[in-house]
Short mmCIF file of C-alpha atoms in Angstrom, two decimals:
data_model
loop_
_atom_site.label_atom_id
_atom_site.label_comp_id
_atom_site.label_asym_id
_atom_site.label_seq_id
_atom_site.Cartn_x
_atom_site.Cartn_y
_atom_site.Cartn_z
CA ASP A 1 -18.06 -11.61 -24.06
CA VAL A 2 -14.78 -12.63 -22.32
CA LYS A 3 -13.57 -16.16 -23.71
CA VAL A 4 -10.03 -18.22 -22.02
CA THR A 5 -9.66 -20.78 -23.64
CA GLN A 6 -7.41 -23.93 -22.28
CA SER A 7 -6.30 -26.24 -24.89
CA SER A 8 -7.15 -29.52 -23.53
CA ARG A 9 -10.00 -30.63 -20.82
CA TYR A 10 -8.28 -33.76 -20.38
CA LEU A 11 -5.07 -34.69 -20.51
CA VAL A 12 -2.43 -38.06 -19.03
CA LYS A 13 1.25 -37.82 -18.70
CA ARG A 14 3.77 -40.27 -17.64
CA THR A 15 5.96 -38.79 -14.59
CA GLY A 16 9.25 -36.89 -15.45
CA GLU A 17 7.52 -35.74 -18.76
CA LYS A 18 8.01 -32.34 -19.24
CA VAL A 19 3.89 -30.73 -20.22
CA PHE A 20 2.64 -27.70 -21.60
CA LEU A 21 -0.90 -25.91 -20.57
CA GLU A 22 -2.08 -23.32 -22.87
CA CYS A 23 -3.82 -20.63 -22.49
CA VAL A 24 -5.39 -18.10 -24.63
CA GLN A 25 -7.89 -14.89 -23.91
CA ASP A 26 -9.73 -13.15 -27.03
CA MET A 27 -10.33 -9.65 -24.21
CA ASP A 28 -6.73 -8.12 -24.53
CA HIS A 29 -6.55 -8.39 -21.30
CA GLU A 30 -3.16 -7.21 -19.54
CA ASN A 31 -3.02 -9.65 -16.41
CA MET A 32 -3.31 -13.54 -16.84
CA PHE A 33 -2.89 -16.43 -14.13
CA TRP A 34 -2.20 -20.11 -13.80
CA TYR A 35 -3.98 -21.64 -10.62
CA ARG A 36 -3.95 -25.26 -9.74
CA GLN A 37 -7.25 -26.63 -7.89
CA ASP A 38 -7.31 -29.66 -5.24
CA PRO A 39 -10.38 -30.77 -3.57
CA GLY A 40 -10.16 -28.74 0.13
CA LEU A 41 -7.70 -26.40 -0.59
CA GLY A 42 -9.34 -24.04 -3.20
CA LEU A 43 -7.34 -22.45 -6.06
CA ARG A 44 -3.91 -21.71 -5.20
CA LEU A 45 -1.77 -19.13 -7.22
CA ILE A 46 1.18 -20.94 -9.24
CA TYR A 47 2.07 -17.89 -11.53
CA PHE A 48 1.08 -14.78 -12.84
CA SER A 49 1.93 -11.96 -15.96
CA TYR A 50 0.46 -8.87 -16.43
CA ASP A 51 2.24 -7.94 -19.30
CA VAL A 52 4.32 -9.30 -21.77
CA LYS A 53 6.87 -11.19 -21.02
CA MET A 54 6.78 -10.52 -17.52
CA LYS A 55 6.05 -13.31 -15.40
CA GLU A 56 5.51 -13.36 -11.31
CA LYS A 57 5.67 -16.45 -8.78
CA GLY A 58 2.83 -16.73 -7.54
CA ASP A 59 2.01 -18.68 -3.86
CA ILE A 60 3.23 -22.43 -5.25
CA PRO A 61 5.70 -22.09 -8.59
CA GLU A 62 8.22 -24.70 -7.26
CA GLY A 63 8.07 -27.49 -9.99
CA TYR A 64 6.72 -24.64 -13.14
CA SER A 65 7.85 -22.08 -14.91
CA VAL A 66 5.43 -20.22 -17.84
CA SER A 67 5.83 -18.38 -20.79
CA ARG A 68 4.06 -15.60 -22.37
CA GLU A 69 5.57 -14.11 -25.28
CA LYS A 70 2.43 -12.80 -27.03
CA LYS A 71 -0.07 -10.73 -25.26
CA GLU A 72 -2.90 -13.13 -25.12
CA ARG A 73 -0.89 -16.25 -24.74
CA PHE A 74 0.15 -17.90 -21.63
CA SER A 75 1.48 -21.43 -20.91
CA LEU A 76 2.29 -23.16 -18.14
CA ILE A 77 5.33 -25.46 -18.23
CA LEU A 78 5.74 -28.67 -15.92
CA GLU A 79 9.47 -29.48 -16.24
CA SER A 80 9.13 -32.63 -15.54
CA ALA A 81 5.99 -33.82 -14.21
CA SER A 82 5.47 -35.90 -11.25
CA THR A 83 2.35 -37.56 -9.99
CA ASN A 84 1.94 -34.87 -7.14
CA GLN A 85 1.01 -32.49 -9.91
CA THR A 86 -2.03 -34.15 -10.92
CA SER A 87 -4.91 -31.83 -10.87
CA MET A 88 -7.42 -29.30 -11.87
CA TYR A 89 -5.31 -26.38 -13.15
CA LEU A 90 -7.16 -23.18 -14.13
CA CYS A 91 -5.83 -20.08 -16.38
CA ALA A 92 -7.66 -16.74 -16.03
CA SER A 93 -7.31 -13.61 -17.48
CA SER A 94 -8.24 -9.73 -16.30
CA PHE A 95 -8.16 -6.30 -17.54
CA GLY A 96 -5.99 -3.51 -16.34
CA GLN A 97 -2.29 -3.25 -15.58
CA GLY A 98 -2.08 -4.99 -11.57
CA ALA A 99 -5.94 -3.86 -11.02
CA ASP A 100 -6.58 -5.07 -7.64
CA ASN A 101 -10.71 -4.63 -8.50
CA SER A 102 -10.74 -5.95 -11.77
CA PRO A 103 -12.47 -9.83 -11.73
CA LEU A 104 -10.89 -12.54 -13.08
CA HIS A 105 -12.22 -14.32 -16.40
CA PHE A 106 -11.50 -17.96 -16.09
CA GLY A 107 -11.46 -21.43 -18.80
CA ASN A 108 -12.91 -24.33 -18.11
CA GLY A 109 -9.80 -25.99 -16.67
CA THR A 110 -7.37 -28.93 -17.51
CA ARG A 111 -7.59 -31.92 -15.76
CA LEU A 112 -4.57 -33.32 -15.79
CA THR A 113 -3.22 -36.87 -14.90
CA VAL A 114 0.40 -37.69 -14.22
CA THR A 115 1.00 -41.31 -13.97
CA ALA B 1 -0.11 -11.95 3.18
CA GLN B 2 -3.99 -12.57 2.26
CA SER B 3 -6.15 -15.08 3.81
CA VAL B 4 -9.35 -16.46 3.36
CA THR B 5 -11.44 -18.53 5.47
CA GLN B 6 -14.25 -20.08 4.55
CA LEU B 7 -16.78 -21.85 7.42
CA GLY B 8 -17.90 -25.00 6.57
CA SER B 9 -16.72 -26.92 3.28
CA HIS B 10 -20.73 -28.12 2.71
CA VAL B 11 -23.89 -26.83 3.12
CA SER B 12 -27.39 -28.48 2.48
CA VAL B 13 -30.11 -26.52 2.45
CA SER B 14 -33.42 -26.85 0.98
CA GLU B 15 -35.12 -25.89 -1.86
CA GLY B 16 -36.79 -22.06 -1.17
CA ALA B 17 -34.30 -21.77 2.42
CA LEU B 18 -31.99 -19.34 3.05
CA VAL B 19 -28.62 -19.49 1.06
CA LEU B 20 -25.97 -18.66 3.98
CA LEU B 21 -22.44 -18.77 3.34
CA ARG B 22 -19.38 -17.59 5.88
CA CYS B 23 -15.92 -15.87 4.46
CA ASN B 24 -13.44 -14.54 6.98
CA TYR B 25 -10.61 -12.16 5.63
CA SER B 26 -7.68 -10.81 7.20
CA SER B 27 -6.27 -7.59 5.60
CA SER B 28 -4.53 -4.37 8.23
CA VAL B 29 -6.39 -2.35 5.49
CA PRO B 30 -10.08 -3.17 2.94
CA PRO B 31 -8.94 -5.37 0.65
CA TYR B 32 -11.13 -5.80 -2.70
CA LEU B 33 -13.08 -9.07 -2.33
CA PHE B 34 -15.26 -11.49 -4.37
CA TRP B 35 -17.31 -14.25 -4.51
CA TYR B 36 -16.70 -16.81 -7.40
CA VAL B 37 -19.35 -19.74 -8.66
CA GLN B 38 -18.22 -23.24 -10.14
CA TYR B 39 -20.72 -24.84 -11.62
CA PRO B 40 -19.60 -28.67 -12.11
CA ASN B 41 -17.44 -29.13 -15.19
CA GLN B 42 -16.96 -25.15 -15.73
CA GLY B 43 -14.28 -22.55 -14.83
CA LEU B 44 -15.13 -20.01 -11.63
CA GLN B 45 -18.00 -17.35 -12.37
CA LEU B 46 -17.66 -13.72 -10.87
CA LEU B 47 -21.33 -13.56 -8.08
CA LEU B 48 -19.99 -10.35 -7.30
CA LYS B 49 -17.74 -7.63 -6.05
CA TYR B 50 -17.14 -5.57 -3.58
CA THR B 51 -14.86 -2.38 -3.81
CA THR B 52 -15.25 0.57 -2.35
CA GLY B 53 -18.79 2.23 -1.36
CA ALA B 54 -22.12 0.58 -0.41
CA THR B 55 -21.72 -2.68 2.36
CA LEU B 56 -24.36 -4.13 0.90
CA VAL B 57 -23.81 -5.66 -2.81
CA LYS B 58 -26.36 -7.45 -5.25
CA GLY B 59 -24.67 -9.92 -7.65
CA ILE B 60 -25.94 -12.56 -10.37
CA ASN B 61 -29.04 -14.69 -9.60
CA GLY B 62 -30.34 -13.39 -6.34
CA PHE B 63 -27.01 -13.50 -4.32
CA GLU B 64 -25.76 -10.68 -1.96
CA ALA B 65 -22.84 -10.07 0.01
CA GLU B 66 -22.65 -8.00 2.96
CA PHE B 67 -18.90 -6.81 3.96
CA LYS B 68 -18.95 -5.82 7.50
CA LYS B 69 -14.95 -4.19 8.20
CA SER B 70 -15.60 -4.51 12.13
CA GLU B 71 -16.23 -8.58 11.68
CA THR B 72 -13.83 -9.08 9.14
CA SER B 73 -16.18 -10.64 7.06
CA PHE B 74 -17.85 -10.49 4.07
CA HIS B 75 -20.93 -13.55 3.64
CA LEU B 76 -22.91 -14.33 1.18
CA THR B 77 -26.64 -14.82 1.12
CA LYS B 78 -29.67 -15.72 -0.71
CA PRO B 79 -32.98 -15.75 0.37
CA SER B 80 -34.87 -18.75 -1.31
CA ALA B 81 -32.32 -21.67 -2.87
CA HIS B 82 -33.09 -23.18 -5.64
CA MET B 83 -31.87 -26.56 -7.66
CA SER B 84 -29.97 -24.66 -9.90
CA ASP B 85 -28.08 -23.19 -7.12
CA ALA B 86 -25.76 -26.18 -6.71
CA ALA B 87 -22.44 -25.57 -7.07
CA GLU B 88 -18.95 -24.57 -5.83
CA TYR B 89 -18.88 -21.10 -3.83
CA PHE B 90 -15.27 -19.70 -3.49
CA CYS B 91 -14.65 -16.21 -1.60
CA ALA B 92 -11.45 -13.98 -2.36
CA VAL B 93 -9.65 -11.16 -1.62
CA SER B 94 -7.43 -9.23 -4.09
CA MET B 95 -4.33 -7.41 -3.30
CA ASP B 96 -1.33 -6.45 -4.79
CA TYR B 97 -2.35 -7.76 -7.90
CA LYS B 98 -2.75 -11.24 -6.68
CA LEU B 99 -6.40 -12.70 -5.56
CA SER B 100 -6.09 -15.22 -2.76
CA PHE B 101 -9.32 -17.52 -2.55
CA GLY B 102 -10.93 -19.35 0.43
CA ALA B 103 -11.07 -23.51 0.52
CA GLY B 104 -14.58 -23.08 -0.86
CA THR B 105 -18.04 -24.42 0.03
CA THR B 106 -19.75 -26.75 -1.95
CA VAL B 107 -23.49 -26.13 -2.14
CA THR B 108 -26.18 -29.02 -2.22
CA VAL B 109 -29.75 -28.14 -2.61
CA ARG B 110 -32.88 -30.52 -1.87
CA ALA B 111 -35.87 -31.17 -3.11
#
């Protein structure tokens, strides 16, 4: 079974802090994704990566950056956390270089609160 | 750009009744379509997917969905709801290597 592990289940940070959200997958998947989930808005794509050291902007990249130094790890970085970044963050991975029909495998999410 | 519309943010059904969740997509070409389920305090799990071929797709836990190109729809159904089906359901469309999600439909099941 594919396992996608997010390092923190709950996180509380202060406005202006630099925040790192870590995600690791154990199935050698090429593609990795970061989404944020907000009530009534569904999931919105922040960034994705389909290879090591490669990254692509999603629909809402502003205020975020990512890092993918190793194939199994994809980090989301909030350079200066703001209260409007309080949300549930979901990491996902999928097989196949840019394959459209590969399902995503999700982690359990990190609920971030910025005060 | 892809968009996905789920009609109804909340659906309440009685145990044993039909579950019907509606999803419409906008696309100029037939996309890949997915339904995911999210149980409380968990990530999303794949219920089923449509890629090509048969338009009626069977998934896990007794769910199925029908792809109707003429209606640009991919509605999810289950003939008989169970208490364990209480969850949030997301329709998604894949194109250009990205998955776009609908806003989600929360299902509650009444005993």
